[in-house]
PDB file of C-alpha atoms in Angstrom:
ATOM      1  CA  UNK A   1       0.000   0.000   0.000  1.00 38.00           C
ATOM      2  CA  UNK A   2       1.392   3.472  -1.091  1.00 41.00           C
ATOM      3  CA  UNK A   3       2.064   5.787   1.658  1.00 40.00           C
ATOM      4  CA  UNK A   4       2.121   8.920   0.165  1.00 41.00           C
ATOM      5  CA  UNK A   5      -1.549   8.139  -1.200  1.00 44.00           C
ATOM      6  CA  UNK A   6      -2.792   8.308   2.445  1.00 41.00           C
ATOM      7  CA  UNK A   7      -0.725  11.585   3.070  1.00 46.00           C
ATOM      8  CA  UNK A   8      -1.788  13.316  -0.252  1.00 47.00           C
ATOM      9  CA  UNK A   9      -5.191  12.204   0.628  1.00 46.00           C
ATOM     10  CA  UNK A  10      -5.476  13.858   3.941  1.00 44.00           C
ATOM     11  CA  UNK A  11      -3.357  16.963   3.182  1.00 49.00           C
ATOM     12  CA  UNK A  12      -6.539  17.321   0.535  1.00 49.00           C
ATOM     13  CA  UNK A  13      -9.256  16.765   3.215  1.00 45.00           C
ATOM     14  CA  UNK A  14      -7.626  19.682   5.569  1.00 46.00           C
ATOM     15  CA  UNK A  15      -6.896  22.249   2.483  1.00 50.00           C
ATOM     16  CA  UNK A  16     -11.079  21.670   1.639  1.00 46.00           C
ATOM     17  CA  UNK A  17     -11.867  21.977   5.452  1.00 43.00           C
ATOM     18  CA  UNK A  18      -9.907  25.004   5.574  1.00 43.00           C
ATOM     19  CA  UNK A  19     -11.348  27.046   2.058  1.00 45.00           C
ATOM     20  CA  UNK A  20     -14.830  24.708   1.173  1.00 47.00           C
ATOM     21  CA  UNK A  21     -18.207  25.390   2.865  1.00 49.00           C
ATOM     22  CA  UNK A  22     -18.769  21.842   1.202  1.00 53.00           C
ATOM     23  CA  UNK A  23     -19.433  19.476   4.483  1.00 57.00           C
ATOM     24  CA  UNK A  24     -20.548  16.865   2.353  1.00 65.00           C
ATOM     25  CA  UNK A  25     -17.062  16.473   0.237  1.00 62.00           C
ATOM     26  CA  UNK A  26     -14.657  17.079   3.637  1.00 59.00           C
ATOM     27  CA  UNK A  27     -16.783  13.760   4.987  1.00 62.00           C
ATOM     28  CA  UNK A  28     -16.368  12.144   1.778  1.00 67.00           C
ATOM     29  CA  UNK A  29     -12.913  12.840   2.270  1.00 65.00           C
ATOM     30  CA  UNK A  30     -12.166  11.844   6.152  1.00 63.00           C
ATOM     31  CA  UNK A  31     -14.108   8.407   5.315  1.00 71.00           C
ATOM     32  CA  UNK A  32     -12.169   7.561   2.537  1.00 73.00           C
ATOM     33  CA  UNK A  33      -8.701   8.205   4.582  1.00 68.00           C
ATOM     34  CA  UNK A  34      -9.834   5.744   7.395  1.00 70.00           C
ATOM     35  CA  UNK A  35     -10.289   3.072   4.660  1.00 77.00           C
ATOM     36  CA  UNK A  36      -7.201   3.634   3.022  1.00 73.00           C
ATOM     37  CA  UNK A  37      -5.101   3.569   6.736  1.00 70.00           C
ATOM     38  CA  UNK A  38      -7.174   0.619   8.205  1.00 75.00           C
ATOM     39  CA  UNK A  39      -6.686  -0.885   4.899  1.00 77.00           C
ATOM     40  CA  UNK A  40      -3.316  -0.364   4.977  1.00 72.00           C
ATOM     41  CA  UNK A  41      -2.630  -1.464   8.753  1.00 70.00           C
ATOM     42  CA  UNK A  42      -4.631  -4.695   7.891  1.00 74.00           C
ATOM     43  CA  UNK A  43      -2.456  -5.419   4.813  1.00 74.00           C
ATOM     44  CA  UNK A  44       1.175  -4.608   5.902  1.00 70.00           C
ATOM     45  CA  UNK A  45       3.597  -7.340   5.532  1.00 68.00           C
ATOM     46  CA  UNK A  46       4.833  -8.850   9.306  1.00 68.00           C
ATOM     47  CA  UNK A  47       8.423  -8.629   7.548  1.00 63.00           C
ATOM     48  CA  UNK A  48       8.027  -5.176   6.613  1.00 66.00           C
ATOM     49  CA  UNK A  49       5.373  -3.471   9.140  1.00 64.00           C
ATOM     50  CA  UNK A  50       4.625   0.301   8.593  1.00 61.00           C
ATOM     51  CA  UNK A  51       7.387   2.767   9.328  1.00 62.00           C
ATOM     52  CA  UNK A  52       6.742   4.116  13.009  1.00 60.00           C
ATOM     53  CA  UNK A  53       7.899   7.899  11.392  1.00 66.00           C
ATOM     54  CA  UNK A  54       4.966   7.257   8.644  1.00 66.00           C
ATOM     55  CA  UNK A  55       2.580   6.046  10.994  1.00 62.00           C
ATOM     56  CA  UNK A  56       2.889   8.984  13.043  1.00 67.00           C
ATOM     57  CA  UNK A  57       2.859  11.686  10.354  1.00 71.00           C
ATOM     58  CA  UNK A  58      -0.362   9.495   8.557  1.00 65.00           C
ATOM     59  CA  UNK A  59      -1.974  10.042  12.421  1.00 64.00           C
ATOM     60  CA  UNK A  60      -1.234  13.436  12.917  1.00 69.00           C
ATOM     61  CA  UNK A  61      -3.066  14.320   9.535  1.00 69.00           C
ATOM     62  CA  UNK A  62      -5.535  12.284  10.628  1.00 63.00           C
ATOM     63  CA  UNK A  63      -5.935  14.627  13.110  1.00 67.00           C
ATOM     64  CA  UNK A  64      -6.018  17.542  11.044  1.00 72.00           C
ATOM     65  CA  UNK A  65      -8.766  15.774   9.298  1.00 67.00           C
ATOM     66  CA  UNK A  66     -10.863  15.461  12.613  1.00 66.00           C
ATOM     67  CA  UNK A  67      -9.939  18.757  13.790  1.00 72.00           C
ATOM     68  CA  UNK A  68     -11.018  20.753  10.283  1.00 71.00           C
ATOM     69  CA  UNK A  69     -14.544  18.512  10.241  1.00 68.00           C
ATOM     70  CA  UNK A  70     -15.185  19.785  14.200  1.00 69.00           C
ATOM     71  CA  UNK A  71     -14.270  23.160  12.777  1.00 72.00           C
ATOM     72  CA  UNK A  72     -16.207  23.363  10.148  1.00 72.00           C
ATOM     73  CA  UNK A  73     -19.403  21.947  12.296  1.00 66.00           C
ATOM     74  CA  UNK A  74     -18.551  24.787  15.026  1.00 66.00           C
ATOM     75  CA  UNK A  75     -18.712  27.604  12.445  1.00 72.00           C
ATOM     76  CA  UNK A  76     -21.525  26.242  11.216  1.00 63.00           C
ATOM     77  CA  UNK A  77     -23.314  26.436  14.356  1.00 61.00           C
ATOM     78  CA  UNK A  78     -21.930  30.221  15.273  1.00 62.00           C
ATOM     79  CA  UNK A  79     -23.383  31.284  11.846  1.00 57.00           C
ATOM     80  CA  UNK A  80     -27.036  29.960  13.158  1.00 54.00           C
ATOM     81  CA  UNK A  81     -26.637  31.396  16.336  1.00 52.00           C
ATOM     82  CA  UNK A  82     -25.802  35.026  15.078  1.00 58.00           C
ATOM     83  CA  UNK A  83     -28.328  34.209  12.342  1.00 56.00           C
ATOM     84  CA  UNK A  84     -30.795  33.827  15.211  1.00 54.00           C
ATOM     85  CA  UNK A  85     -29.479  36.724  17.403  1.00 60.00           C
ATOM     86  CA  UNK A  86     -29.796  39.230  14.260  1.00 64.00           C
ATOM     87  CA  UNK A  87     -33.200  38.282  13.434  1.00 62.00           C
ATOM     88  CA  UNK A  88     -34.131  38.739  17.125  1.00 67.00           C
ATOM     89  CA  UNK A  89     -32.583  42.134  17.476  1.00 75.00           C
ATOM     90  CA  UNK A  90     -34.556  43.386  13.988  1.00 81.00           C
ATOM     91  CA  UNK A  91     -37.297  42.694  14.959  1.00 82.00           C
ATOM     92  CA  UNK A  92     -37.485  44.684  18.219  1.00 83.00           C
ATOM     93  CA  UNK A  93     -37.361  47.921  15.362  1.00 86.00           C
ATOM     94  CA  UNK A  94     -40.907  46.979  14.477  1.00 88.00           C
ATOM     95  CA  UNK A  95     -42.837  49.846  15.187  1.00 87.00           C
ATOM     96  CA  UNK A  96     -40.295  52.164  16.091  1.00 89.00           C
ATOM     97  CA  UNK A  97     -39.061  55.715  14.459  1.00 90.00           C
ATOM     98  CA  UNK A  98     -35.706  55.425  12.856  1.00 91.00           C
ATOM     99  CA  UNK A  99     -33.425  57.718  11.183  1.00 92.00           C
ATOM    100  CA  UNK A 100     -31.011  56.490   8.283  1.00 93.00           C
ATOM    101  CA  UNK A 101     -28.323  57.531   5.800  1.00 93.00           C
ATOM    102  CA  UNK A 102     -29.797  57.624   2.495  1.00 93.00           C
ATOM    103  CA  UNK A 103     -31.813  58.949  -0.520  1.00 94.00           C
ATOM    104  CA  UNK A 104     -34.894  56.697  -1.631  1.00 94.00           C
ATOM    105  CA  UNK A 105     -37.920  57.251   0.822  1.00 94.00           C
ATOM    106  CA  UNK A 106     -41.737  56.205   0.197  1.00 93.00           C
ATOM    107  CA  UNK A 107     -44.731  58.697  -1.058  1.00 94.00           C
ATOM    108  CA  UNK A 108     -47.506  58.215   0.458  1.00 91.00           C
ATOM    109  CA  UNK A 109     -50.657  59.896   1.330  1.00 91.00           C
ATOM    110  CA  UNK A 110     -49.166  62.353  -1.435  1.00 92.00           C
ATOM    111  CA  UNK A 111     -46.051  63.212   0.683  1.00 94.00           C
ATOM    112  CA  UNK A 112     -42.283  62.380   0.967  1.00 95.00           C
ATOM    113  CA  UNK A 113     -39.696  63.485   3.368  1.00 94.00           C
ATOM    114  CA  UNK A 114     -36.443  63.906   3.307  1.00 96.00           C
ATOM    115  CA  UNK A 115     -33.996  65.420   6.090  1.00 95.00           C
ATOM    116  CA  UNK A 116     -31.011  67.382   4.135  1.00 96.00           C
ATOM    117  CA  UNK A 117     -27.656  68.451   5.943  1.00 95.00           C
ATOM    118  CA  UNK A 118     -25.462  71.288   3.944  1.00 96.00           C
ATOM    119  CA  UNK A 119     -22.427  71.829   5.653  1.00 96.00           C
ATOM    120  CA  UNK A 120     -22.808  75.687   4.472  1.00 96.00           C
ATOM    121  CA  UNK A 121     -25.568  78.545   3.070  1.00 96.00           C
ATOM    122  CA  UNK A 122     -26.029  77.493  -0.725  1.00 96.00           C
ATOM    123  CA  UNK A 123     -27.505  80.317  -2.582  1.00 96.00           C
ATOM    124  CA  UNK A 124     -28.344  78.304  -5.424  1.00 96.00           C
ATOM    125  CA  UNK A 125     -29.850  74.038  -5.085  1.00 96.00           C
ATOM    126  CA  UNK A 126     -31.141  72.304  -8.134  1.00 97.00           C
ATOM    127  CA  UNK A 127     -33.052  69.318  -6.628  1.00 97.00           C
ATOM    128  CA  UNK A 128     -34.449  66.571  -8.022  1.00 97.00           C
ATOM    129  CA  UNK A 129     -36.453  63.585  -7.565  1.00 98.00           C
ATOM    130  CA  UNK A 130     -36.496  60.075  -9.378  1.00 97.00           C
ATOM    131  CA  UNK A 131     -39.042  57.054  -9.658  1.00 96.00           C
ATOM    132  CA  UNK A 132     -38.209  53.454  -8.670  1.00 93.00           C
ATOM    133  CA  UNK A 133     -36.793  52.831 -12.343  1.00 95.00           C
ATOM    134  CA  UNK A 134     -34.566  55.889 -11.831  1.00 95.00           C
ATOM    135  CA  UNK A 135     -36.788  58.477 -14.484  1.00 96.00           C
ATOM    136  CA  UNK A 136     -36.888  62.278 -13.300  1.00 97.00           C
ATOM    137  CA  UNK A 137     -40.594  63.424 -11.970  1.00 97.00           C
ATOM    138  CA  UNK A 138     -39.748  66.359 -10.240  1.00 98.00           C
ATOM    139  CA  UNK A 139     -37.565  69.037 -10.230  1.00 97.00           C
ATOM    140  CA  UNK A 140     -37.320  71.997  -7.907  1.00 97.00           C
ATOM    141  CA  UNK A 141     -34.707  74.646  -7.152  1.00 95.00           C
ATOM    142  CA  UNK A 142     -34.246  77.733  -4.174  1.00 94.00           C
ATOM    143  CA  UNK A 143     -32.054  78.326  -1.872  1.00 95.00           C
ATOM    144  CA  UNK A 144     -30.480  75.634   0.922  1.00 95.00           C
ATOM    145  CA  UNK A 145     -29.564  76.917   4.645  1.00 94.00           C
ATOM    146  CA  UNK A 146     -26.591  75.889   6.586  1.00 95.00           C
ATOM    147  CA  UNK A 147     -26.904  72.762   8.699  1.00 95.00           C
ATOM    148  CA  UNK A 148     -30.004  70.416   8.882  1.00 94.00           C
ATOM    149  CA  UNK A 149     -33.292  71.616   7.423  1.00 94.00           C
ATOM    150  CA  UNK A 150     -36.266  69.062   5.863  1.00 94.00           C
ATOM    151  CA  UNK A 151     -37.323  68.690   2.274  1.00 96.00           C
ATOM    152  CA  UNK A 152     -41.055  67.973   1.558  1.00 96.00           C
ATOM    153  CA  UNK A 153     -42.349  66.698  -1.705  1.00 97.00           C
ATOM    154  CA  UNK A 154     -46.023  66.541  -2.426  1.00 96.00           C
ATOM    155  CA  UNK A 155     -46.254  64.107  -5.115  1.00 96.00           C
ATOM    156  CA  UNK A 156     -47.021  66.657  -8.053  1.00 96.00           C
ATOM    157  CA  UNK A 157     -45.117  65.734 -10.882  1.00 97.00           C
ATOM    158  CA  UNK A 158     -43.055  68.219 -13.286  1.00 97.00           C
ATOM    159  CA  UNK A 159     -46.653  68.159 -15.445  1.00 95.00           C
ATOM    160  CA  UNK A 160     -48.471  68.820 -12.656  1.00 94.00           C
ATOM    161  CA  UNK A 161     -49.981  65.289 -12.104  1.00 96.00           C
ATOM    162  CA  UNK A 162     -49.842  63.332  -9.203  1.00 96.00           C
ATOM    163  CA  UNK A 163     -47.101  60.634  -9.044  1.00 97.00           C
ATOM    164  CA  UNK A 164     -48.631  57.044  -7.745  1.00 96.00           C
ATOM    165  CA  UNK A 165     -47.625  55.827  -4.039  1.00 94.00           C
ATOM    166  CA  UNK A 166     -44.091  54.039  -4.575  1.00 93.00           C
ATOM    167  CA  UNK A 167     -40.220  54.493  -3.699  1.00 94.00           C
ATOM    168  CA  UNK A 168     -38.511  57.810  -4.831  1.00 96.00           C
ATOM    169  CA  UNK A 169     -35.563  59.153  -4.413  1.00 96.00           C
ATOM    170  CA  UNK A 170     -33.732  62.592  -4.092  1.00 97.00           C
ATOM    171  CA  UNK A 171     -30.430  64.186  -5.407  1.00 97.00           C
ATOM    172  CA  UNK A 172     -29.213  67.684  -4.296  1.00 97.00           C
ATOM    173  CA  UNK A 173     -26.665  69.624  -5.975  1.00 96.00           C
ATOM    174  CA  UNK A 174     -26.114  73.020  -3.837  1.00 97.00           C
ATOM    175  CA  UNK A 175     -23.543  76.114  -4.833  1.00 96.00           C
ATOM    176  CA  UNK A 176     -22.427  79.064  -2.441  1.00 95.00           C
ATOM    177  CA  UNK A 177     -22.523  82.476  -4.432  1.00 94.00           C
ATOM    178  CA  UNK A 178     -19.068  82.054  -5.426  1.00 95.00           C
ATOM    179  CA  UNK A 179     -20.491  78.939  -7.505  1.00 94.00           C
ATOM    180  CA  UNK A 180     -18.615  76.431  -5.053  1.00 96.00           C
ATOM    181  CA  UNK A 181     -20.531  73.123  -4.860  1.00 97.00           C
ATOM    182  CA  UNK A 182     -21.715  72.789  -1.118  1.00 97.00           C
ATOM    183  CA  UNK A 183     -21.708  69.246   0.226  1.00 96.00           C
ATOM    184  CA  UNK A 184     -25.390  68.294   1.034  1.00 96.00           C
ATOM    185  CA  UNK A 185     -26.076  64.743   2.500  1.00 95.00           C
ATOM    186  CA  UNK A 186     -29.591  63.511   2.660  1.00 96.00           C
ATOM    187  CA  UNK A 187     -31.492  60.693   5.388  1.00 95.00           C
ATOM    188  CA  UNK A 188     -34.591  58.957   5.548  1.00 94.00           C
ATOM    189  CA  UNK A 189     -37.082  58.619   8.568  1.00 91.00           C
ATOM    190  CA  UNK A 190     -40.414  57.001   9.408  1.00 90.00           C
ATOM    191  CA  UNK A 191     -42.122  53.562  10.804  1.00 90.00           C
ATOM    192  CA  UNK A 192     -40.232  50.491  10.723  1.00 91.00           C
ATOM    193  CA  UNK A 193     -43.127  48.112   9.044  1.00 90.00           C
ATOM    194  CA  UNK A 194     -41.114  44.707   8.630  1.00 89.00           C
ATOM    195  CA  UNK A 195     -37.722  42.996   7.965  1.00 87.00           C
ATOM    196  CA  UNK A 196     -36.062  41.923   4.929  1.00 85.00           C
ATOM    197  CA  UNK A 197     -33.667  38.703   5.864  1.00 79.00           C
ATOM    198  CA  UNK A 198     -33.419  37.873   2.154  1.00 81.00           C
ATOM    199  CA  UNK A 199     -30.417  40.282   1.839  1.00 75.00           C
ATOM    200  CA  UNK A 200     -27.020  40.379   3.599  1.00 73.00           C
ATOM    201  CA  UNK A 201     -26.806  42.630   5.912  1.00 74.00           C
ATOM    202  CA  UNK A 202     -30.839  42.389   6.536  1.00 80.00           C
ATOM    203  CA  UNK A 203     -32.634  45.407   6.038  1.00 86.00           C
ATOM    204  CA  UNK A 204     -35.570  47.059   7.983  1.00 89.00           C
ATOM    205  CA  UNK A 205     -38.527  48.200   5.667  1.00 90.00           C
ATOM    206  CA  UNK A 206     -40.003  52.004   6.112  1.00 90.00           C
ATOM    207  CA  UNK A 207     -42.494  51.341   3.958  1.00 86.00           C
ATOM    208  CA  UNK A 208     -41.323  50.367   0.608  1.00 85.00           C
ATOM    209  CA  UNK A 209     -37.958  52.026   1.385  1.00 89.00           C
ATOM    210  CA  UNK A 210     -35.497  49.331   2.608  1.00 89.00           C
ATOM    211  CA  UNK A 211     -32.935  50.826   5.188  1.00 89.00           C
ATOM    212  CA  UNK A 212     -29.623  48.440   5.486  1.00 87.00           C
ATOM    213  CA  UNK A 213     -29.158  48.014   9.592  1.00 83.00           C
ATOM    214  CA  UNK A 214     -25.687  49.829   8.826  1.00 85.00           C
ATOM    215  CA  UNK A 215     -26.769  53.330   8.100  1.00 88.00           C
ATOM    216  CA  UNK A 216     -28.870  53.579  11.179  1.00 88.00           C
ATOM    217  CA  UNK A 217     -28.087  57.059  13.082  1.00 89.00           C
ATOM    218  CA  UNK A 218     -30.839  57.152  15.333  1.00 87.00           C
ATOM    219  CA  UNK A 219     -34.175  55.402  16.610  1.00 86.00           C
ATOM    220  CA  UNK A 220     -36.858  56.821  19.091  1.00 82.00           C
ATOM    221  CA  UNK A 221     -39.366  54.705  20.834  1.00 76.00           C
ATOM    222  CA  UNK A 222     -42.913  55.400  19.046  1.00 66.00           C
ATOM    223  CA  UNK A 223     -45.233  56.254  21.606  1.00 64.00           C
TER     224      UNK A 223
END
């Protein structure tokens, strides 16, 4: 019985352990090593037994074998756990008031909200407002004051219709009087109504907005 096969077998197992999510082929693996070594133990010539250095080296990688399979069941379970600890933790938003980086925001009951930050007076803004499929509705322009201030849109369209209930989204491009863009950042608020765990990271839904768990910057208890 070849030696080496039993050693390039194993140093395989513990490489997929290590970079494969595949359980199923690191077990394949693992059972097929024990066959080859008990084969091999069973075999072995009484004139010329297995070499005590190779029988320790074809151990220890049978260890590595054991050790990657426990490792890849323990990871396994701390994914589930945080899974379950996430899930938990979003769903205690239900109900609640957040506030969140971002630009797309629901209209409904013909109005949308946005909360705008400019980090100086901008004597000029050209805003304007996009559907769900990214066409222009709306366009507005005026003047944009230093700090936070809030943006209201009532759902009239450029044509002077009203736009249907859905997702929109704003874009602000501001200018001081010497024509210097002003940095303007823009944020979302409103009812958490449910979860999204289809995406990573999960996302909480404000109506049909969905607002990623990372760009959270504040939630108040809805009385």
């Amino acid at each position: 019985m070849d030696v080496s096969g039993i050693g390039a077998l194993a140093s395989t197992a513990g490489n997929n352990g290590a970079a494969s999510t595949d359980q199923s082929e690191l077990i394949q693996s693992y059972d097929q090593f024990l066959q080859i070594l008990t084969a091999q133990l069973r075999n072995q010539s009484p004139l010329e037994p297995l070499d005590a250095n190779d029988f320790t080296q074809q151990l220890v990688q049978f260890s590595s074998v054991e050790q990657a399979i426990k490792t890849n069941d323990s990871l396994a379970s701390l994914i589930a756990l945080s899974a379950s600890n996430e899930a938990t933790s979003l769903v205690g938003y239900l109900g609640q008031t957040i506030s969140a980086e971002g630009s797309a925001t629901t209209l409904q009951d013909g109005r949308a909200t946005w909360n705008l930050s400019a980090t100086r007076f901008a004597s000029d803004s050209q805003i304007t407002i996009r559907n769900a499929v990214g066409s222009i509705v709306y366009n507005d322009e005026g003047t944009l004051e230093a700090g936070k201030s809030t943006y209201v849109w009532d759902g009239k369209t450029n044509d002077g219709a009203s736009a249907p209930e859905g997702l929109y989204s704003i874009t602000v491009e501001a200018r001081d009087a010497a024509g210097e863009l002003v940095k303007v950042s823009t944020a979302i608020s409103g009812k958490v109504t449910g979860v999204d765990f289809q995406t990573s990271p999960s996302a909480l839904l404000v109506g049909t907005a969905r607002v990623p768990i990372t760009s959270l910057t504040a939630v108040q208890l809805t009385q």
